[in-house]
DNA sequence: ATCTTATTGACAATGATTTCCATCTTCATT
DNA sequence: AATGAAGATGGAAATCATTGTCAATAAGAT
C-alpha cells in the first residue's frame, strides 16, 4: 500500500469519503503511480508500473479506475493524437498545478507549460461570462493545446 | 462530380496543384460533403453521406482521404471524447472561419464558438513569443475547447 | 491513345478500450 | 473479531475505430 510513515495518509485519502467509493488497494496503487510520475502515461504504462508492485492487479482494473478517477476529478484524461489516452494527476502536492501542453508533431514529445496564465485567466473569465449569457452554457473545464515543432524537430 | 454550373470550379480546386496530389472523384466528393455539412461528422458519417452519391467509394478511401486533407491543411481533425475522430473544413467560402468548440459533457453536443477571438489572438501572440524563446518551440497550431453543460443538460 | 504510377476497394489485421461474469474485498454492522 | 451485502476485481472474449495488404483501377503527362 502506498503509505509513507513520515508523511501520514496520502493527500487523496479524503477524496474518496462521501463519494461512496471504496478505498481499495488498486485505486491507491494507481494514484500512487500517478503521483510519482512526471510524464503523461497511458493506461498500459500505468498498468506496467503498478504491476511491478502488485502483479495481481489487471489492466481492466486500471482502465476502470482511471475512468473513475477522471469522473471524480482527481485526474485528467488527454488525447495527444498518438492513439491512446494519457493521464495526469489534476492536483495535489506533487503536481505542477494548472498548466497546458505543447505537443511536438515531429516526435510526439509533450511539454508542460505554465507561462502566461494571467492572460489565459482573463480570456477564460470573459469567455465564461459570454458563453453563459449567449448560449446558456456552463463551463466546467477548458483545454488548451499548442501543436508545433520542438527544438530537436525543427 | 461536385461541380456547379453557376459557380465555376470549387474553391479547393487550386489547393491540389503543386502538391502532387491527383484530383480524384473520391476526394472531390468528400470535400463536397464537408463543404455542405454544418456539423462535425465522423469518418463513417462522411462515408455514409458520400455513399448516397457514389456507392462505389469505400470507407477505407474515406479514411485515407481525410488523413490526406488533414496533412494538406484543408480540414481539421478533432477529438471530442466520443471515441471517434471528427472532421471539419478548415477554411473556404462556406466555413464559419476561425473558431473553437464548446463540448457538452451531458449530451455530447458541439457548439461552434467565435466570440472573444481578440483576447485569444493576444494570448496566442504572447504565448508564441514566449514559447519560442523559452522552449525553442515553433507553434503551428492551437486547440481550445471548453467543456461543460449546455442549456438542456444543466 | 498510351503509359506511368498514384489511388482505390475489399478484406484482413490491429490494438485500445469494454463487456461479461464468477469470484473476491471492503467496510458497515453485529 | 466475525458476518454479510454490495461494490470491486481479473481474465478472457468481444467491440469497434482505424490501418495494412494487394491486386485492380484511373489521373494526368506524353
Ligand atoms: Mn502535463
Ligand atoms: Mn466547428
Ligand atoms: Zn519533437
Ligand atoms: Zn448537453
Coordinates of C-alpha atoms (C1' of nucleotides) and ligand atoms in Angstrom, one line a residue:
Chain A
X1 CA 0.0 0.0 0.0
X2 CA 1.3 3.5 -0.9
X3 CA 1.6 4.7 2.7
X4 CA 4.6 6.7 4.0
X5 CA 5.4 6.5 7.7
X6 CA 6.9 10.0 7.6
X7 CA 4.1 11.8 5.7
X8 CA 0.9 10.4 7.1
X9 CA -2.0 9.4 4.9
X10 CA -1.8 10.2 1.3
X11 CA -3.3 13.5 0.3
X12 CA -6.1 11.9 -1.8
X13 CA -7.4 9.8 1.1
X14 CA -10.2 12.2 1.9
X15 CA -11.2 12.5 -1.7
X16 CA -13.0 9.1 -1.5
X17 CA -15.0 10.0 1.5
X18 CA -18.6 10.9 0.8
X19 CA -18.4 9.8 -2.8
X20 CA -19.4 6.2 -2.0
X21 CA -16.2 4.9 -3.4
X22 CA -14.2 2.3 -1.6
X23 CA -10.6 2.9 -0.9
X24 CA -9.1 -0.2 -2.5
X25 CA -5.5 -1.4 -2.9
X26 CA -5.8 -1.0 -6.7
X27 CA -7.0 2.6 -6.5
X28 CA -4.3 3.6 -4.1
X29 CA -1.6 1.9 -6.1
X30 CA -2.7 3.6 -9.3
X31 CA -2.9 7.0 -7.6
X32 CA 0.5 6.3 -6.1
X33 CA 2.0 5.7 -9.5
X34 CA 0.4 8.8 -10.9
X35 CA 1.6 10.9 -8.0
X36 CA 5.2 9.8 -8.5
X37 CA 5.4 10.0 -12.3
X38 CA 6.2 13.3 -14.1
X39 CA 5.2 12.2 -17.6
X40 CA 1.8 11.6 -19.1
X41 CA 1.4 7.8 -19.0
X42 CA -1.1 5.7 -20.9
X43 CA -3.3 3.1 -19.2
X44 CA -0.9 0.4 -20.2
X45 CA 2.1 2.3 -18.9
X46 CA 0.4 2.8 -15.6
X47 CA -0.6 -0.9 -15.6
X48 CA 3.0 -1.9 -16.1
X49 CA 4.2 0.3 -13.3
X50 CA 1.5 -0.9 -10.9
X51 CA 2.3 -4.4 -11.9
X52 CA 5.9 -4.2 -10.5
X53 CA 4.4 -3.8 -7.0
X54 CA 1.1 -5.5 -7.4
X55 CA 1.3 -8.2 -10.1
X56 CA -2.3 -9.3 -9.4
X57 CA -3.8 -6.0 -10.5
X58 CA -5.1 -6.4 -14.0
X59 CA -5.3 -4.0 -17.0
X60 CA -9.1 -4.0 -16.9
X61 CA -9.0 -2.6 -13.3
X62 CA -6.5 0.1 -14.4
X63 CA -8.9 1.2 -17.1
X64 CA -11.9 1.1 -14.8
X65 CA -10.0 3.0 -12.1
X66 CA -8.8 5.7 -14.4
X67 CA -12.3 6.3 -15.6
X68 CA -13.4 6.6 -12.0
X69 CA -10.7 9.0 -11.1
X70 CA -11.5 11.1 -14.1
X71 CA -15.1 11.3 -13.1
X72 CA -14.1 12.1 -9.5
X73 CA -11.9 14.9 -10.8
X74 CA -8.7 13.5 -9.4
X75 CA -7.0 13.1 -12.8
X76 CA -7.2 14.5 -16.3
X77 CA -7.5 12.4 -19.4
X78 CA -5.8 13.7 -22.6
X79 CA -5.7 12.9 -26.2
X80 CA -2.3 13.9 -27.7
X81 CA -3.0 12.2 -31.0
X82 CA -1.0 9.1 -30.6
X83 CA -4.0 6.7 -30.5
X84 CA -4.2 6.2 -26.8
X85 CA -5.5 8.2 -23.9
X86 CA -3.0 9.7 -21.5
X87 CA -3.5 10.6 -17.9
X88 CA -2.2 13.1 -15.3
X89 CA -2.9 14.0 -11.7
X90 CA -5.1 17.1 -11.6
X91 CA -3.9 18.4 -8.3
X92 CA -2.0 17.6 -5.1
X93 CA 1.4 18.3 -3.6
X94 CA 3.4 16.8 -6.4
X95 CA 1.5 18.2 -9.3
X96 CA 2.9 21.3 -11.1
X97 CA -0.6 22.9 -10.9
X98 CA -2.7 24.4 -13.6
X99 CA -0.9 24.0 -16.9
X100 CA -1.3 23.2 -20.6
X101 CA 0.6 21.3 -23.1
X102 CA 2.9 21.7 -26.1
X103 CA 2.6 18.7 -28.4
X104 CA 5.5 18.2 -30.9
X105 CA 4.1 16.9 -34.1
X106 CA 7.5 15.7 -35.1
X107 CA 8.5 13.4 -32.2
X108 CA 5.4 13.4 -30.0
X109 CA 7.1 15.0 -27.0
X110 CA 4.8 16.7 -24.5
X111 CA 6.0 19.8 -22.7
X112 CA 4.2 21.1 -19.7
X113 CA 3.5 24.7 -20.0
X114 CA 2.5 27.2 -17.3
X115 CA 3.5 30.6 -18.7
X116 CA 1.1 33.4 -19.5
X117 CA -1.6 32.0 -17.3
X118 CA -2.6 35.6 -16.4
X119 CA -3.8 36.3 -19.9
X120 CA -5.4 32.9 -20.0
X121 CA -7.3 33.6 -16.9
X122 CA -8.6 36.8 -18.3
X123 CA -9.6 35.2 -21.6
X124 CA -11.3 32.4 -19.6
X125 CA -13.2 34.9 -17.4
X126 CA -14.6 36.8 -20.4
X127 CA -15.4 33.6 -22.2
X128 CA -17.2 32.1 -19.3
X129 CA -19.3 35.2 -18.9
X130 CA -20.0 35.5 -22.6
X131 CA -20.9 31.9 -23.1
X132 CA -23.2 31.6 -20.1
X133 CA -25.1 34.6 -21.5
X134 CA -25.1 33.8 -25.2
X135 CA -25.5 30.0 -25.2
X136 CA -26.6 29.4 -21.6
X137 CA -23.6 27.1 -21.4
X138 CA -21.9 26.4 -18.1
X139 CA -18.2 25.9 -18.5
X140 CA -16.6 23.4 -16.1
X141 CA -13.3 22.8 -17.7
X142 CA -11.2 24.0 -20.6
X143 CA -8.5 22.5 -22.7
X144 CA -5.6 24.4 -24.4
X145 CA -3.0 22.7 -26.5
X146 CA -0.3 24.1 -28.7
X147 CA 1.0 22.0 -31.6
X148 CA 4.2 22.5 -33.3
X149 CA 7.8 21.5 -33.5
X150 CA 10.2 21.1 -30.6
X151 CA 13.8 22.3 -30.8
X152 CA 15.1 18.9 -32.0
X153 CA 12.5 18.5 -34.7
X154 CA 12.7 21.9 -36.4
Chain B
X1 CA -18.6 15.2 -59.6
X2 CA -19.3 18.2 -57.2
X3 CA -19.3 20.8 -59.9
X4 CA -21.8 23.6 -60.1
X5 CA -22.5 25.3 -63.4
X6 CA -23.2 28.6 -61.8
X7 CA -20.3 28.8 -59.5
X8 CA -17.3 27.7 -61.6
X9 CA -14.7 25.3 -60.2
X10 CA -14.9 24.6 -56.5
X11 CA -12.8 26.8 -54.3
X12 CA -10.5 23.9 -53.3
X13 CA -9.5 23.1 -56.9
X14 CA -6.3 25.0 -56.8
X15 CA -5.3 23.5 -53.4
X16 CA -4.2 20.3 -55.1
X17 CA -1.9 21.9 -57.6
X18 CA 1.7 21.7 -56.9
X19 CA 1.3 19.2 -54.1
X20 CA 1.5 16.2 -56.4
X21 CA -2.0 15.1 -55.4
X22 CA -4.4 13.9 -58.0
X23 CA -7.8 15.5 -58.1
X24 CA -9.9 12.3 -57.9
X25 CA -13.7 11.8 -57.7
X26 CA -13.4 10.5 -54.2
X27 CA -11.5 13.5 -52.9
X28 CA -13.9 15.9 -54.6
X29 CA -16.9 14.0 -53.2
X30 CA -15.6 14.0 -49.7
X31 CA -14.7 17.7 -49.8
X32 CA -18.1 18.4 -51.3
X33 CA -19.8 16.7 -48.4
X34 CA -17.6 18.5 -45.9
X35 CA -18.4 21.9 -47.5
X36 CA -22.1 21.4 -47.3
X37 CA -22.4 20.0 -43.8
X38 CA -22.5 22.2 -40.8
X39 CA -21.8 19.6 -38.1
X40 CA -18.6 17.8 -37.2
X41 CA -19.0 14.4 -38.9
X42 CA -17.0 11.3 -38.2
X43 CA -15.3 9.3 -40.9
X44 CA -18.2 6.9 -41.1
X45 CA -20.8 9.7 -41.2
X46 CA -18.9 11.2 -44.1
X47 CA -18.7 7.8 -45.8
X48 CA -22.5 7.3 -45.5
X49 CA -23.1 10.7 -47.0
X50 CA -20.7 10.2 -49.8
X51 CA -22.2 6.7 -50.4
X52 CA -25.6 8.3 -51.3
X53 CA -24.0 9.8 -54.5
X54 CA -21.0 7.5 -55.1
X55 CA -21.9 4.0 -53.7
X56 CA -18.6 2.6 -55.1
X57 CA -16.4 4.8 -52.8
X58 CA -15.3 2.7 -49.8
X59 CA -14.7 3.6 -46.1
X60 CA -11.0 2.9 -46.4
X61 CA -10.7 5.6 -49.1
X62 CA -12.6 8.0 -46.8
X63 CA -10.2 7.4 -44.0
X64 CA -7.2 7.8 -46.4
X65 CA -8.6 10.9 -47.9
X66 CA -9.4 12.5 -44.6
X67 CA -5.8 11.9 -43.5
X68 CA -4.6 13.5 -46.7
X69 CA -6.7 16.5 -46.3
X70 CA -5.6 17.0 -42.7
X71 CA -2.0 16.9 -43.9
X72 CA -2.8 19.3 -46.7
X73 CA -4.3 21.6 -44.1
X74 CA -7.7 21.6 -45.8
X75 CA -9.5 20.1 -42.9
X76 CA -9.2 19.8 -39.1
X77 CA -9.4 16.6 -37.1
X78 CA -10.8 16.8 -33.6
X79 CA -11.3 14.5 -30.6
X80 CA -14.4 15.4 -28.7
X81 CA -14.2 12.4 -26.4
X82 CA -16.7 10.1 -28.1
X83 CA -14.3 7.6 -29.3
X84 CA -14.1 8.6 -32.9
X85 CA -12.3 11.4 -34.8
X86 CA -14.4 14.2 -36.2
X87 CA -13.6 16.5 -39.1
X88 CA -14.3 20.0 -40.2
X89 CA -13.4 22.1 -43.2
X90 CA -10.6 24.5 -42.1
X91 CA -11.5 27.3 -44.5
X92 CA -13.4 28.3 -47.6
X93 CA -16.5 30.3 -48.5
X94 CA -18.9 28.1 -46.5
X95 CA -16.8 27.8 -43.3
X96 CA -17.5 30.0 -40.4
X97 CA -13.8 30.9 -40.0
X98 CA -11.5 30.5 -37.1
X99 CA -13.4 29.2 -34.1
X100 CA -13.3 26.8 -31.2
X101 CA -15.7 24.4 -29.6
X102 CA -18.0 24.0 -26.6
X103 CA -18.4 20.3 -25.8
X104 CA -21.4 19.4 -23.6
X105 CA -20.4 16.7 -21.2
X106 CA -24.0 15.8 -20.8
X107 CA -25.3 15.1 -24.3
X108 CA -22.1 15.5 -26.4
X109 CA -23.4 18.5 -28.4
X110 CA -20.8 20.6 -30.0
X111 CA -21.3 24.3 -30.3
X112 CA -19.1 26.4 -32.6
X113 CA -17.8 29.4 -30.8
X114 CA -16.2 32.5 -32.3
X115 CA -16.5 35.2 -29.6
X116 CA -13.7 36.8 -27.8
X117 CA -11.2 36.0 -30.6
X118 CA -9.5 39.3 -29.9
X119 CA -8.4 38.3 -26.4
X120 CA -7.4 34.9 -27.8
X121 CA -5.3 36.4 -30.5
X122 CA -3.5 38.4 -27.9
X123 CA -3.0 35.4 -25.7
X124 CA -1.7 33.4 -28.6
X125 CA 0.7 36.1 -29.7
X126 CA 2.3 36.4 -26.3
X127 CA 2.3 32.6 -26.0
X128 CA 4.0 32.1 -29.3
X129 CA 6.7 34.6 -28.5
X130 CA 7.3 33.2 -25.0
X131 CA 7.4 29.6 -26.1
X132 CA 9.7 30.1 -29.0
X133 CA 12.1 31.8 -26.7
X134 CA 11.9 29.6 -23.6
X135 CA 11.5 26.2 -25.1
X136 CA 12.6 26.8 -28.7
X137 CA 9.2 25.5 -29.7
X138 CA 7.6 26.6 -33.0
X139 CA 3.8 26.7 -32.7
X140 CA 2.0 25.8 -35.9
X141 CA -1.5 25.3 -34.5
X142 CA -3.5 25.6 -31.4
X143 CA -6.5 23.9 -29.9
X144 CA -9.0 25.4 -27.4
X145 CA -12.0 23.6 -26.1
X146 CA -14.5 24.4 -23.4
X147 CA -16.2 21.6 -21.6
X148 CA -19.4 22.0 -19.6
X149 CA -23.1 21.7 -19.7
X150 CA -25.4 23.0 -22.4
X151 CA -28.8 24.6 -21.6
X152 CA -30.7 21.4 -21.9
X153 CA -28.3 19.4 -19.7
X154 CA -27.9 21.8 -16.7
Chain C
dA1 C1' -4.3 6.6 -77.4
dT2 C1' -0.7 5.1 -74.3
dC3 C1' 2.0 4.7 -70.3
dT4 C1' 3.5 5.5 -65.6
dT5 C1' 2.2 5.5 -61.1
dA6 C1' -0.8 7.4 -57.6
dT7 C1' -5.1 5.8 -56.0
dT8 C1' -8.7 2.7 -54.8
dG9 C1' -11.8 -1.1 -52.8
dA10 C1' -12.5 -5.3 -50.5
dC11 C1' -10.9 -7.8 -46.8
dA12 C1' -8.0 -8.9 -43.1
dA13 C1' -5.5 -7.4 -39.2
dT14 C1' -4.5 -4.3 -35.4
dG15 C1' -4.9 -2.5 -31.0
dA16 C1' -7.0 0.3 -27.5
dT17 C1' -10.9 0.0 -24.7
dT18 C1' -15.3 -2.5 -23.0
dT19 C1' -18.2 -6.2 -21.7
dC20 C1' -19.1 -10.3 -19.1
dC21 C1' -19.5 -12.9 -15.1
dA22 C1' -17.9 -15.7 -11.5
dT23 C1' -15.1 -14.6 -7.5
dC24 C1' -13.0 -11.7 -4.2
dT25 C1' -12.8 -7.3 -0.9
dT26 C1' -14.3 -3.6 1.5
dC27 C1' -16.5 -1.9 5.3
dA28 C1' -20.8 -1.0 8.0
dT29 C1' -22.9 -3.7 11.3
dT30 C1' -23.2 -7.1 14.8
Chain D
dA1 C1' -13.4 -10.1 15.7
dA2 C1' -17.0 -12.4 12.8
dT3 C1' -20.7 -11.6 9.4
dG4 C1' -22.9 -10.3 5.2
dA5 C1' -24.4 -7.2 1.4
dA6 C1' -22.8 -4.5 -2.1
dG7 C1' -19.1 -2.9 -4.5
dA8 C1' -14.8 -4.1 -6.9
dT9 C1' -11.8 -7.2 -9.5
dG10 C1' -9.4 -10.2 -13.0
dG11 C1' -9.2 -12.9 -17.1
dA12 C1' -10.9 -13.9 -21.4
dA13 C1' -13.8 -12.6 -25.0
dA14 C1' -16.0 -9.0 -27.6
dT15 C1' -16.2 -4.4 -29.6
dC16 C1' -15.1 -1.2 -32.9
dA17 C1' -12.5 2.6 -34.9
dT18 C1' -8.6 2.7 -37.7
dT19 C1' -4.8 0.7 -40.5
dG20 C1' -2.3 -2.7 -43.6
dT21 C1' -2.3 -5.6 -47.8
dC22 C1' -2.5 -6.2 -52.6
dA23 C1' -4.4 -6.8 -57.0
dA24 C1' -7.1 -3.8 -59.9
dT25 C1' -8.2 1.0 -61.5
dA26 C1' -7.9 5.7 -63.1
dA27 C1' -5.5 10.5 -63.3
dG28 C1' -2.8 13.0 -66.0
dA29 C1' 1.6 13.6 -68.6
dT30 C1' 3.3 12.5 -73.1
Ligands
LIG1 MN1 1.0 17.9 -18.1
LIG2 MN1 -16.6 23.7 -35.6
LIG3 ZN1 9.9 17.0 -31.4
LIG4 ZN1 -26.0 18.9 -23.5

